[in-house]
CSV table of C-alpha atoms and ligand atoms in Angstrom, one decimal:
chain,number,residue,atom,x,y,z
Y,1,MET,CA,-80.7,68.8,13.4
Y,2,ASN,CA,-79.9,65.8,15.6
Y,3,THR,CA,-76.3,64.8,15.4
Y,4,ARG,CA,-76.5,62.3,18.0
Y,5,ILE,CA,-78.8,59.1,17.3
Y,6,LEU,CA,-79.5,56.1,19.7
Y,7,LEU,CA,-80.5,53.0,18.3
Y,8,LYS,CA,-81.8,51.4,21.5
Y,9,GLY,CA,-82.5,47.8,22.3
Y,10,GLY,CA,-82.2,46.1,19.0
Y,11,THR,CA,-80.3,43.1,17.9
Y,12,VAL,CA,-77.1,43.8,16.1
Y,13,VAL,CA,-75.9,41.1,13.4
Y,14,ARG,CA,-72.2,41.7,12.3
Y,15,ASN,CA,-69.2,39.6,11.6
Y,16,GLY,CA,-70.8,36.3,12.0
Y,17,LEU,CA,-72.3,37.3,15.4
Y,18,ILE,CA,-75.9,38.1,16.9
Y,19,GLU,CA,-75.9,40.3,20.1
Y,20,ARG,CA,-78.4,42.4,21.9
Y,21,THR,CA,-76.6,45.8,22.1
Y,22,ASP,CA,-77.1,49.5,21.5
Y,23,VAL,CA,-75.7,51.5,18.7
Y,24,TYR,CA,-74.8,55.1,19.3
Y,25,VAL,CA,-74.2,57.5,16.3
Y,26,VAL,CA,-72.4,60.8,16.9
Y,27,ASP,CA,-71.9,63.3,14.2
Y,28,GLY,CA,-72.3,60.9,11.4
Y,29,LYS,CA,-70.2,58.1,12.8
Y,30,ILE,CA,-70.5,55.0,15.0
Y,31,ALA,CA,-69.4,56.2,18.3
Y,32,ARG,CA,-70.4,53.2,20.4
Y,33,VAL,CA,-71.9,49.7,20.0
Y,34,ALA,CA,-72.4,48.5,23.5
Y,35,ALA,CA,-75.1,47.3,25.9
Y,36,ASP,CA,-77.2,50.1,27.8
Y,37,VAL,CA,-75.7,53.1,26.2
Y,38,GLN,CA,-77.4,56.1,28.4
Y,39,PRO,CA,-78.6,58.9,26.1
Y,40,ALA,CA,-77.7,62.4,26.6
Y,41,GLU,CA,-80.2,65.3,26.5
Y,42,GLY,CA,-81.4,66.0,23.0
Y,43,ASP,CA,-80.5,62.7,21.4
Y,44,LYS,CA,-82.8,61.2,19.0
Y,45,ILE,CA,-83.7,57.8,20.2
Y,46,TYR,CA,-85.1,55.1,18.0
Y,47,ASP,CA,-86.8,52.2,20.1
Y,48,CYS,CA,-85.2,49.0,18.1
Y,49,THR,CA,-86.9,46.6,20.5
Y,50,GLY,CA,-87.7,43.5,18.4
Y,51,LEU,CA,-85.8,45.1,15.4
Y,52,THR,CA,-82.5,43.9,13.7
Y,53,ILE,CA,-79.7,46.2,13.0
Y,54,MET,CA,-76.9,45.7,10.5
Y,55,SER,CA,-74.2,47.4,8.5
Y,56,GLY,CA,-76.0,49.3,5.6
Y,57,LEU,CA,-76.3,46.8,2.7
Y,58,VAL,CA,-74.1,47.2,-0.4
Y,59,ASP,CA,-75.2,46.4,-4.0
Y,60,LEU,CA,-72.3,45.9,-6.3
Y,61,HIS,CA,-74.5,45.7,-9.4
Y,62,VAL,CA,-77.2,48.4,-10.0
Y,63,HIS,CA,-78.1,50.4,-13.1
Y,64,LEU,CA,-79.1,54.0,-12.1
Y,65,ARG,CA,-79.6,54.9,-15.8
Y,66,GLU,CA,-78.1,58.6,-15.4
Y,67,PRO,CA,-76.7,60.3,-17.6
Y,68,GLY,CA,-78.7,59.1,-20.7
Y,69,PHE,CA,-81.6,57.0,-19.6
Y,70,SER,CA,-83.5,59.1,-17.2
Y,71,SER,CA,-87.0,57.7,-18.4
Y,72,LYS,CA,-86.1,54.2,-17.0
Y,73,GLU,CA,-84.5,55.7,-13.7
Y,74,THR,CA,-82.7,58.6,-12.2
Y,75,ILE,CA,-80.0,58.8,-9.5
Y,76,ALA,CA,-82.6,60.4,-7.3
Y,77,THR,CA,-85.3,57.5,-7.7
Y,78,GLY,CA,-82.8,54.7,-7.8
Y,79,THR,CA,-80.9,55.9,-4.7
Y,80,ALA,CA,-84.4,56.5,-2.8
Y,81,ALA,CA,-85.2,52.8,-3.9
Y,82,ALA,CA,-81.9,51.6,-2.8
Y,83,ALA,CA,-82.4,53.3,0.6
Y,84,HIS,CA,-86.0,51.9,0.8
Y,85,GLY,CA,-84.2,48.4,0.7
Y,86,GLY,CA,-81.6,48.9,3.3
Y,87,PHE,CA,-78.8,49.9,0.9
Y,88,THR,CA,-76.3,52.5,1.9
Y,89,THR,CA,-73.8,52.2,-1.1
Y,90,VAL,CA,-74.3,51.1,-4.5
Y,91,CYS,CA,-72.1,50.5,-7.4
Y,92,SER,CA,-73.6,51.9,-10.7
Y,93,MET,CA,-73.0,50.3,-14.0
Y,94,PRO,CA,-71.6,52.1,-17.0
Y,95,ASN,CA,-74.0,51.4,-19.8
Y,96,LEU,CA,-74.9,55.0,-20.1
Y,97,ALA,CA,-74.8,57.8,-22.5
Y,98,PRO,CA,-72.1,59.1,-22.2
Y,99,ALA,CA,-70.4,55.9,-21.0
Y,100,PRO,CA,-67.9,56.7,-18.2
Y,101,ASP,CA,-64.9,56.0,-20.2
Y,102,THR,CA,-63.0,59.3,-19.8
Y,103,MET,CA,-62.7,61.7,-16.9
Y,104,GLU,CA,-64.8,64.2,-18.6
Y,105,ASN,CA,-67.7,61.7,-19.2
Y,106,LEU,CA,-67.4,60.1,-15.9
Y,107,GLN,CA,-67.6,63.7,-14.4
Y,108,GLN,CA,-71.2,64.0,-15.7
Y,109,GLN,CA,-72.4,61.0,-13.4
Y,110,LEU,CA,-70.3,62.2,-10.6
Y,111,ASP,CA,-72.2,65.6,-10.9
Y,112,ILE,CA,-75.4,64.1,-10.7
Y,113,ILE,CA,-74.6,61.8,-7.9
Y,114,GLU,CA,-73.2,64.8,-5.8
Y,115,ARG,CA,-76.4,66.7,-6.5
Y,116,ASP,CA,-79.1,63.9,-6.2
Y,117,ALA,CA,-78.1,60.7,-4.5
Y,118,VAL,CA,-79.5,60.2,-1.0
Y,119,ILE,CA,-76.9,57.2,-0.4
Y,120,LYS,CA,-73.4,56.6,-1.5
Y,121,VAL,CA,-72.9,55.7,-5.3
Y,122,LEU,CA,-69.7,54.6,-6.7
Y,123,PRO,CA,-69.6,54.3,-10.5
Y,124,TYR,CA,-67.8,51.7,-12.4
Y,125,ALA,CA,-65.7,52.9,-15.3
Y,126,THR,CA,-65.9,51.1,-18.6
Y,127,ILE,CA,-63.0,48.6,-19.4
Y,128,THR,CA,-63.2,49.8,-23.1
Y,129,ARG,CA,-63.9,53.0,-24.8
Y,130,LYS,CA,-67.9,53.3,-25.6
Y,131,ARG,CA,-68.1,49.8,-24.0
Y,132,ALA,CA,-67.3,48.8,-27.6
Y,133,GLY,CA,-64.7,46.2,-26.6
Y,134,ASP,CA,-61.8,47.4,-28.7
Y,135,GLU,CA,-59.8,50.3,-27.0
Y,136,LEU,CA,-58.8,50.3,-23.2
Y,137,VAL,CA,-59.8,53.4,-21.0
Y,138,ASN,CA,-57.1,55.0,-19.1
Y,139,PHE,CA,-57.2,53.0,-15.9
Y,140,ALA,CA,-54.8,55.0,-13.9
Y,141,GLU,CA,-56.7,58.3,-14.5
Y,142,LEU,CA,-60.1,57.0,-13.6
Y,143,LYS,CA,-59.4,54.4,-10.8
Y,144,PRO,CA,-59.6,57.0,-7.8
Y,145,TYR,CA,-63.1,57.7,-8.7
Y,146,VAL,CA,-64.5,54.5,-9.4
Y,147,ALA,CA,-65.5,51.1,-7.7
Y,148,GLY,CA,-63.7,49.2,-10.4
Y,149,PHE,CA,-64.0,48.6,-14.2
Y,150,SER,CA,-66.7,46.9,-16.2
Y,151,ASP,CA,-68.2,46.8,-19.7
Y,152,ASP,CA,-71.4,45.3,-18.0
Y,153,GLY,CA,-74.4,44.6,-20.4
Y,154,THR,CA,-71.7,42.9,-22.8
Y,155,GLY,CA,-68.9,40.6,-22.6
Y,156,VAL,CA,-65.3,41.7,-23.6
Y,157,GLN,CA,-65.3,39.4,-26.8
Y,158,THR,CA,-61.5,39.8,-27.7
Y,159,GLU,CA,-59.2,37.7,-25.6
Y,160,GLU,CA,-56.3,40.1,-26.1
Y,161,VAL,CA,-58.4,43.1,-24.9
Y,162,MET,CA,-59.2,41.4,-21.7
Y,163,ARG,CA,-55.8,40.3,-21.2
Y,164,GLN,CA,-54.5,43.9,-21.5
Y,165,ALA,CA,-57.3,45.1,-19.3
Y,166,MET,CA,-56.3,42.7,-16.6
Y,167,VAL,CA,-52.7,43.8,-16.7
Y,168,GLU,CA,-53.8,47.3,-16.2
Y,169,ALA,CA,-56.0,46.2,-13.4
Y,170,ALA,CA,-53.0,44.5,-11.7
Y,171,LYS,CA,-50.9,47.4,-12.3
Y,172,THR,CA,-53.4,49.9,-11.0
Y,173,ASP,CA,-54.6,47.7,-8.1
Y,174,THR,CA,-58.2,47.7,-9.1
Y,175,ILE,CA,-60.7,45.2,-9.8
Y,176,ILE,CA,-62.5,44.1,-13.1
Y,177,ALA,CA,-66.1,43.3,-12.7
Y,178,ALA,CA,-66.9,41.0,-15.7
Y,179,HIS,CA,-70.2,40.6,-17.5
Y,180,CYS,CA,-69.4,37.3,-19.1
Y,181,GLU,CA,-71.1,36.5,-22.3
Y,182,VAL,CA,-69.8,35.0,-25.7
Y,183,ASP,CA,-71.9,36.8,-28.4
Y,184,GLU,CA,-71.6,34.4,-31.1
Y,185,LEU,CA,-73.1,31.7,-28.8
Y,186,LEU,CA,-76.4,33.7,-28.4
Y,187,ARG,CA,-78.2,32.7,-31.5
Y,188,GLY,CA,-81.0,35.2,-31.0
Y,189,GLY,CA,-81.9,33.9,-27.5
Y,190,TYR,CA,-83.7,35.7,-24.8
Y,191,ILE,CA,-84.6,33.2,-21.9
Y,192,HIS,CA,-82.8,30.3,-20.8
Y,193,ASP,CA,-82.3,27.4,-23.3
Y,194,GLY,CA,-84.1,24.7,-21.3
Y,195,GLU,CA,-87.3,22.9,-20.7
Y,196,TYR,CA,-89.5,26.2,-20.6
Y,197,ALA,CA,-88.2,27.5,-23.9
Y,198,ALA,CA,-88.8,24.2,-25.6
Y,199,LYS,CA,-92.2,23.7,-24.5
Y,200,ASN,CA,-93.2,27.4,-25.3
Y,201,GLY,CA,-91.5,27.9,-28.6
Y,202,HIS,CA,-88.9,30.3,-27.2
Y,203,ARG,CA,-85.2,30.8,-28.6
Y,204,GLY,CA,-82.9,29.9,-25.6
Y,205,ILE,CA,-79.6,31.4,-24.3
Y,206,CYS,CA,-77.3,28.6,-23.7
Y,207,SER,CA,-75.4,28.1,-20.4
Y,208,GLU,CA,-72.1,28.0,-22.4
Y,209,SER,CA,-72.4,31.6,-23.6
Y,210,GLU,CA,-71.6,32.4,-19.8
Y,211,TRP,CA,-69.1,29.8,-18.6
Y,212,LYS,CA,-67.0,29.8,-21.7
Y,213,GLN,CA,-66.2,33.4,-21.2
Y,214,VAL,CA,-65.6,32.8,-17.4
Y,215,GLU,CA,-63.1,29.8,-18.2
Y,216,ARG,CA,-61.2,32.0,-20.6
Y,217,ASP,CA,-61.0,35.0,-18.0
Y,218,ILE,CA,-60.0,32.7,-15.3
Y,219,GLU,CA,-56.8,31.9,-17.1
Y,220,LEU,CA,-56.1,35.6,-18.1
Y,221,ALA,CA,-56.7,36.6,-14.4
Y,222,ALA,CA,-54.4,34.0,-13.2
Y,223,GLU,CA,-51.7,35.0,-15.6
Y,224,ALA,CA,-52.2,38.8,-14.8
Y,225,GLY,CA,-52.5,38.1,-11.2
Y,226,CYS,CA,-55.2,41.0,-10.9
Y,227,ARG,CA,-58.5,41.1,-8.9
Y,228,TYR,CA,-61.4,39.6,-10.9
Y,229,HIS,CA,-64.9,39.6,-10.1
Y,230,VAL,CA,-67.6,37.9,-12.1
Y,231,CYS,CA,-71.1,39.4,-12.2
Y,232,HIS,CA,-74.4,37.7,-11.9
Y,233,ILE,CA,-73.4,34.3,-12.2
Y,234,SER,CA,-76.4,32.0,-13.4
Y,235,THR,CA,-75.0,28.5,-14.3
Y,236,LYS,CA,-73.8,25.4,-12.6
Y,237,GLN,CA,-70.8,25.2,-14.6
Y,238,THR,CA,-69.7,28.8,-13.6
Y,239,VAL,CA,-70.0,27.9,-10.0
Y,240,GLU,CA,-67.7,24.9,-10.6
Y,241,LEU,CA,-65.1,26.8,-12.6
Y,242,ILE,CA,-65.0,29.4,-10.0
Y,243,ARG,CA,-64.7,26.9,-7.1
Y,244,GLN,CA,-61.7,25.3,-8.8
Y,245,ALA,CA,-60.3,28.7,-9.5
Y,246,LYS,CA,-60.5,29.6,-5.9
Y,247,ALA,CA,-58.9,26.3,-4.9
Y,248,ARG,CA,-56.0,27.1,-7.0
Y,249,GLY,CA,-55.3,30.6,-5.7
Y,250,VAL,CA,-56.7,32.7,-8.5
Y,251,LYS,CA,-57.9,36.1,-7.1
Y,252,ILE,CA,-61.5,35.5,-8.2
Y,253,THR,CA,-64.7,36.5,-6.5
Y,254,CYS,CA,-68.2,36.5,-7.9
Y,255,GLU,CA,-72.0,37.6,-7.3
Y,256,THR,CA,-75.4,36.2,-8.0
Y,257,GLY,CA,-78.7,37.6,-7.8
Y,258,PRO,CA,-81.7,36.9,-5.7
Y,259,HIS,CA,-83.7,35.8,-8.7
Y,260,TYR,CA,-81.3,33.1,-9.6
Y,261,LEU,CA,-81.1,31.7,-6.1
Y,262,THR,CA,-84.9,31.4,-5.8
Y,263,MET,CA,-86.4,30.7,-9.2
Y,264,CYS,CA,-85.9,28.4,-12.1
Y,265,ASP,CA,-87.0,28.5,-15.9
Y,266,MET,CA,-90.2,26.5,-15.2
Y,267,ASP,CA,-91.5,29.6,-12.9
Y,268,LEU,CA,-91.5,31.7,-16.1
Y,269,LYS,CA,-94.6,33.4,-17.4
Y,270,GLU,CA,-95.2,34.9,-20.7
Y,271,GLU,CA,-94.5,38.3,-19.4
Y,272,GLY,CA,-91.6,40.8,-19.6
Y,273,ARG,CA,-91.0,40.8,-15.8
Y,274,PHE,CA,-89.4,37.2,-16.3
Y,275,LYS,CA,-86.7,38.7,-18.7
Y,276,MET,CA,-83.1,39.5,-17.8
Y,277,ASN,CA,-79.7,38.6,-18.9
Y,278,PRO,CA,-78.3,36.2,-17.9
Y,279,PRO,CA,-81.7,34.6,-17.8
Y,280,ILE,CA,-83.1,32.4,-14.9
Y,281,ARG,CA,-81.9,29.1,-15.5
Y,282,SER,CA,-82.8,25.4,-14.5
Y,283,ALA,CA,-83.7,24.0,-11.2
Y,284,GLU,CA,-80.5,22.3,-11.2
Y,285,ASP,CA,-78.7,25.5,-11.7
Y,286,ARG,CA,-80.6,27.2,-9.0
Y,287,ASP,CA,-79.4,24.4,-6.7
Y,288,ALA,CA,-75.8,24.7,-7.6
Y,289,LEU,CA,-75.9,28.5,-7.0
Y,290,ILE,CA,-77.4,27.7,-3.5
Y,291,ALA,CA,-74.6,25.4,-2.8
Y,292,GLY,CA,-72.0,27.8,-4.1
Y,293,LEU,CA,-73.5,30.4,-1.6
Y,294,GLN,CA,-73.2,28.0,1.0
Y,295,ASP,CA,-69.7,26.8,0.6
Y,296,GLY,CA,-68.4,30.4,-0.1
Y,297,THR,CA,-67.9,29.9,-3.7
Y,298,ILE,CA,-70.3,32.8,-4.2
Y,299,ASP,CA,-69.1,35.7,-2.2
Y,300,VAL,CA,-71.9,38.2,-2.8
Y,301,VAL,CA,-75.5,38.8,-3.8
Y,302,ALA,CA,-76.1,41.7,-5.9
Y,303,THR,CA,-79.4,42.5,-7.4
Y,304,ASP,CA,-78.5,43.7,-11.1
Y,305,HIS,CA,-81.5,46.1,-10.5
Y,306,ALA,CA,-82.0,47.1,-14.2
Y,307,PRO,CA,-85.3,49.3,-14.5
Y,308,HIS,CA,-86.9,50.0,-17.7
Y,309,THR,CA,-90.2,51.8,-18.7
Y,310,ALA,CA,-93.4,50.3,-18.4
Y,311,GLU,CA,-93.7,50.1,-22.2
Y,312,GLU,CA,-90.3,48.6,-22.6
Y,313,LYS,CA,-91.4,45.6,-20.4
Y,314,SER,CA,-94.8,45.4,-21.7
Y,315,ARG,CA,-94.0,43.3,-24.7
Y,316,GLY,CA,-93.9,39.7,-23.5
Y,317,LEU,CA,-90.7,37.5,-23.4
Y,318,GLU,CA,-89.5,37.7,-26.8
Y,319,ARG,CA,-89.7,41.6,-27.3
Y,320,SER,CA,-89.3,43.3,-23.9
Y,321,ALA,CA,-86.1,45.0,-22.7
Y,322,MET,CA,-83.8,42.8,-20.6
Y,323,GLY,CA,-83.7,43.6,-16.9
Y,324,VAL,CA,-85.7,43.7,-13.8
Y,325,VAL,CA,-85.7,45.8,-10.8
Y,326,GLY,CA,-84.5,44.2,-7.3
Y,327,ILE,CA,-83.3,46.6,-4.9
Y,328,GLU,CA,-86.4,47.0,-2.9
Y,329,THR,CA,-86.9,43.2,-2.4
Y,330,SER,CA,-83.4,41.9,-2.2
Y,331,PHE,CA,-83.2,41.6,1.5
Y,332,ALA,CA,-86.7,40.2,2.0
Y,333,VAL,CA,-86.2,37.6,-0.9
Y,334,ILE,CA,-83.0,36.3,0.6
Y,335,TYR,CA,-84.2,36.5,4.4
Y,336,THR,CA,-87.6,34.7,3.3
Y,337,LYS,CA,-86.4,32.2,0.8
Y,338,LEU,CA,-82.8,31.3,2.3
Y,339,VAL,CA,-82.9,32.3,5.9
Y,340,LYS,CA,-86.2,31.4,7.0
Y,341,ALA,CA,-86.0,28.2,5.0
Y,342,GLY,CA,-83.0,27.3,6.9
Y,343,ILE,CA,-80.7,27.3,3.7
Y,344,ILE,CA,-78.3,30.0,5.0
Y,345,SER,CA,-77.9,31.9,8.4
Y,346,LEU,CA,-79.0,35.3,9.1
Y,347,GLU,CA,-75.1,36.2,9.8
Y,348,LYS,CA,-74.6,34.8,6.2
Y,349,ALA,CA,-77.1,36.9,4.7
Y,350,VAL,CA,-75.6,39.9,6.2
Y,351,GLU,CA,-72.3,38.7,5.1
Y,352,VAL,CA,-73.2,38.3,1.3
Y,353,LEU,CA,-75.5,41.3,1.3
Y,354,ALA,CA,-73.2,44.0,3.1
Y,355,GLU,CA,-70.0,42.9,4.7
Y,356,ALA,CA,-68.3,40.8,1.7
Y,357,PRO,CA,-68.8,43.5,-1.0
Y,358,ARG,CA,-67.3,46.0,1.3
Y,359,LYS,CA,-64.2,43.9,1.6
Y,360,ILE,CA,-63.8,42.7,-2.0
Y,361,PHE,CA,-64.3,46.3,-3.4
Y,362,LYS,CA,-62.2,47.9,-0.5
Y,363,LEU,CA,-65.0,50.2,0.4
Y,364,GLY,CA,-64.3,50.6,4.3
Y,365,GLY,CA,-67.0,51.1,6.6
Y,366,GLY,CA,-68.8,48.3,8.6
Y,367,LEU,CA,-70.7,48.3,11.7
Y,368,LYS,CA,-68.0,49.1,14.1
Y,369,GLU,CA,-67.0,52.0,16.4
Y,370,GLY,CA,-65.1,54.8,14.4
Y,371,GLU,CA,-66.8,53.9,10.9
Y,372,ALA,CA,-69.2,55.9,9.1
Y,373,ALA,CA,-72.8,55.5,10.5
Y,374,ASP,CA,-74.2,53.6,7.5
Y,375,ILE,CA,-76.8,51.4,9.0
Y,376,ALA,CA,-79.8,49.3,8.2
Y,377,VAL,CA,-82.6,48.4,10.7
Y,378,PHE,CA,-85.0,45.7,9.8
Y,379,ASP,CA,-88.3,44.2,11.1
Y,380,LEU,CA,-87.8,40.7,10.3
Y,381,GLU,CA,-91.2,39.8,11.7
Y,382,LYS,CA,-93.1,42.0,9.3
Y,383,GLU,CA,-94.9,40.2,6.5
Y,384,PHE,CA,-95.8,41.9,3.2
Y,385,THR,CA,-96.9,41.2,-0.5
Y,386,VAL,CA,-94.6,42.5,-3.1
Y,387,ASP,CA,-96.6,45.2,-4.7
Y,388,PRO,CA,-94.5,47.3,-7.4
Y,389,ASP,CA,-96.8,50.3,-6.9
Y,390,THR,CA,-95.1,50.7,-3.3
Y,391,PHE,CA,-91.6,51.0,-5.0
Y,392,LEU,CA,-89.6,54.2,-5.1
Y,393,SER,CA,-87.9,53.2,-8.2
Y,394,LYS,CA,-89.3,54.2,-11.6
Y,395,GLY,CA,-89.0,50.7,-12.5
Y,396,ARG,CA,-91.8,48.3,-11.7
Y,397,SER,CA,-91.2,45.0,-13.4
Y,398,THR,CA,-90.1,42.3,-11.3
Y,399,PRO,CA,-90.4,38.5,-11.2
Y,400,PHE,CA,-91.3,38.9,-7.3
Y,401,GLU,CA,-94.5,40.6,-7.8
Y,402,GLY,CA,-97.1,39.1,-5.6
Y,403,TRP,CA,-94.7,37.1,-3.5
Y,404,GLN,CA,-95.4,36.9,0.2
Y,405,LEU,CA,-92.2,37.9,2.0
Y,406,GLN,CA,-90.9,38.7,5.3
Y,407,GLY,CA,-88.5,41.3,6.5
Y,408,GLU,CA,-89.1,45.0,6.0
Y,409,CYS,CA,-86.6,47.9,6.2
Y,410,CYS,CA,-87.4,50.4,8.9
Y,411,LEU,CA,-84.6,52.7,8.8
Y,412,THR,CA,-81.7,53.4,6.7
Y,413,LEU,CA,-78.9,55.8,8.0
Y,414,VAL,CA,-76.1,57.4,5.8
Y,415,ASP,CA,-73.3,59.0,7.6
Y,416,GLY,CA,-76.0,59.2,10.4
Y,417,ARG,CA,-78.6,61.0,8.2
Y,418,VAL,CA,-82.0,59.4,7.8
Y,419,ALA,CA,-81.9,58.2,4.1
Y,420,TYR,CA,-85.2,56.2,4.6
Y,421,GLU,CA,-87.5,55.8,7.3
Y,422,ARG,CA,-90.8,53.7,7.5
Y,423,LYS,CA,-93.9,55.7,8.1
C,501,DOR,O1,-80.8,42.3,-17.7
C,501,DOR,C1,-80.0,43.0,-17.9
C,501,DOR,N1,-80.2,44.2,-18.0
C,501,DOR,N2,-78.7,42.6,-18.2
C,501,DOR,C2,-77.7,43.2,-18.5
C,501,DOR,O2,-76.7,42.8,-18.8
C,501,DOR,C3,-78.1,44.6,-18.7
C,501,DOR,C4,-79.1,45.0,-18.0
C,501,DOR,C5,-79.7,46.4,-18.3
C,501,DOR,O3,-78.8,47.5,-18.3
C,501,DOR,O4,-80.8,46.6,-18.5
C,502,ZN,ZN1,-74.6,42.3,-16.8
């Protein structure tokens, strides 16, 4: 067993800087980040010439499906997929059975993580019991074991319940990660209420169903003074609301996903792999999200990796399950479509995929001496075609299938252990 690993001759991207330097890992920690580290006898040396080294990526929004839905994904397969994508920490969403709404129910997930996870997994607890939107969970009891609190999958419909949740979040210094969606505005929709839906006879999900609840929550968060994070934002109005809230000093952060930044509704096909909630919206929304990423309104890119079985995704746009996988393509999509295209810098990509999530969720770590050796190494020159058959996830349904991308993960270290290595 090698306890010392030298990543030699690579390019390190961190904290807005790019430099040629070695990274030396000793006993699971980053011991040195310096040029020309001399290896000792017995060190495992990785030749990183031509490769790019960054802090392990962090995905704040993944569905690992255990306990309860292991035909879709397991903690073993979901974390193997995450490591394949360069991720060293993921936060797992609580739409599970049982939902992590008490210590006893959360413990079931923690036990599977302990047994099967190949990277770090921090669960979310629910905001309300059974994610039913009525009765709050015990924030103080659950807080030490979770990334934050979320009823992801559905919005918290009752204003007073969200107000109380935010008061609890402020009291216990935790974060609310909100899936914002007003149920009564859904009207049976399942893709974006726009040109594609109109032309092809589909029922649409209006943008207001998202931004109305964000608008409500911003006022509640301002009142409670809690940390408030908006999940998977998809509309131009949401971007503007958050931009203004930040300018007012509200403690708000948000994420969007690679698919919302790189596609619009007119890219849809009549296949379940284009269906997720919130839906891929108009070109104008996409462009507003890009502008929000560029100006810092959007803090984080998170995938909403949401695997389902092949059968559940085989029923076309109207009848397939909501959700697509994304953790094995996230970096390459962002690198190819945003960095290579000159829309954001590589340093910014590392910020939104790794550094900002650590900071907002107070996860610690990062590529510096003394921290845990959670590291991703990418070959930015490597081109490939997205082929779901190469995924380690059980989920295979992705709108990126067939895309030509660049930027492949070659090595993922978690606490200095190899969690993924390209063959
Ligand atoms: O597309 C989605 N899939 N949106 C959600 O809100 C839930 C998720 C899931 O759990 O499949
Ligand atoms: Zn959600």
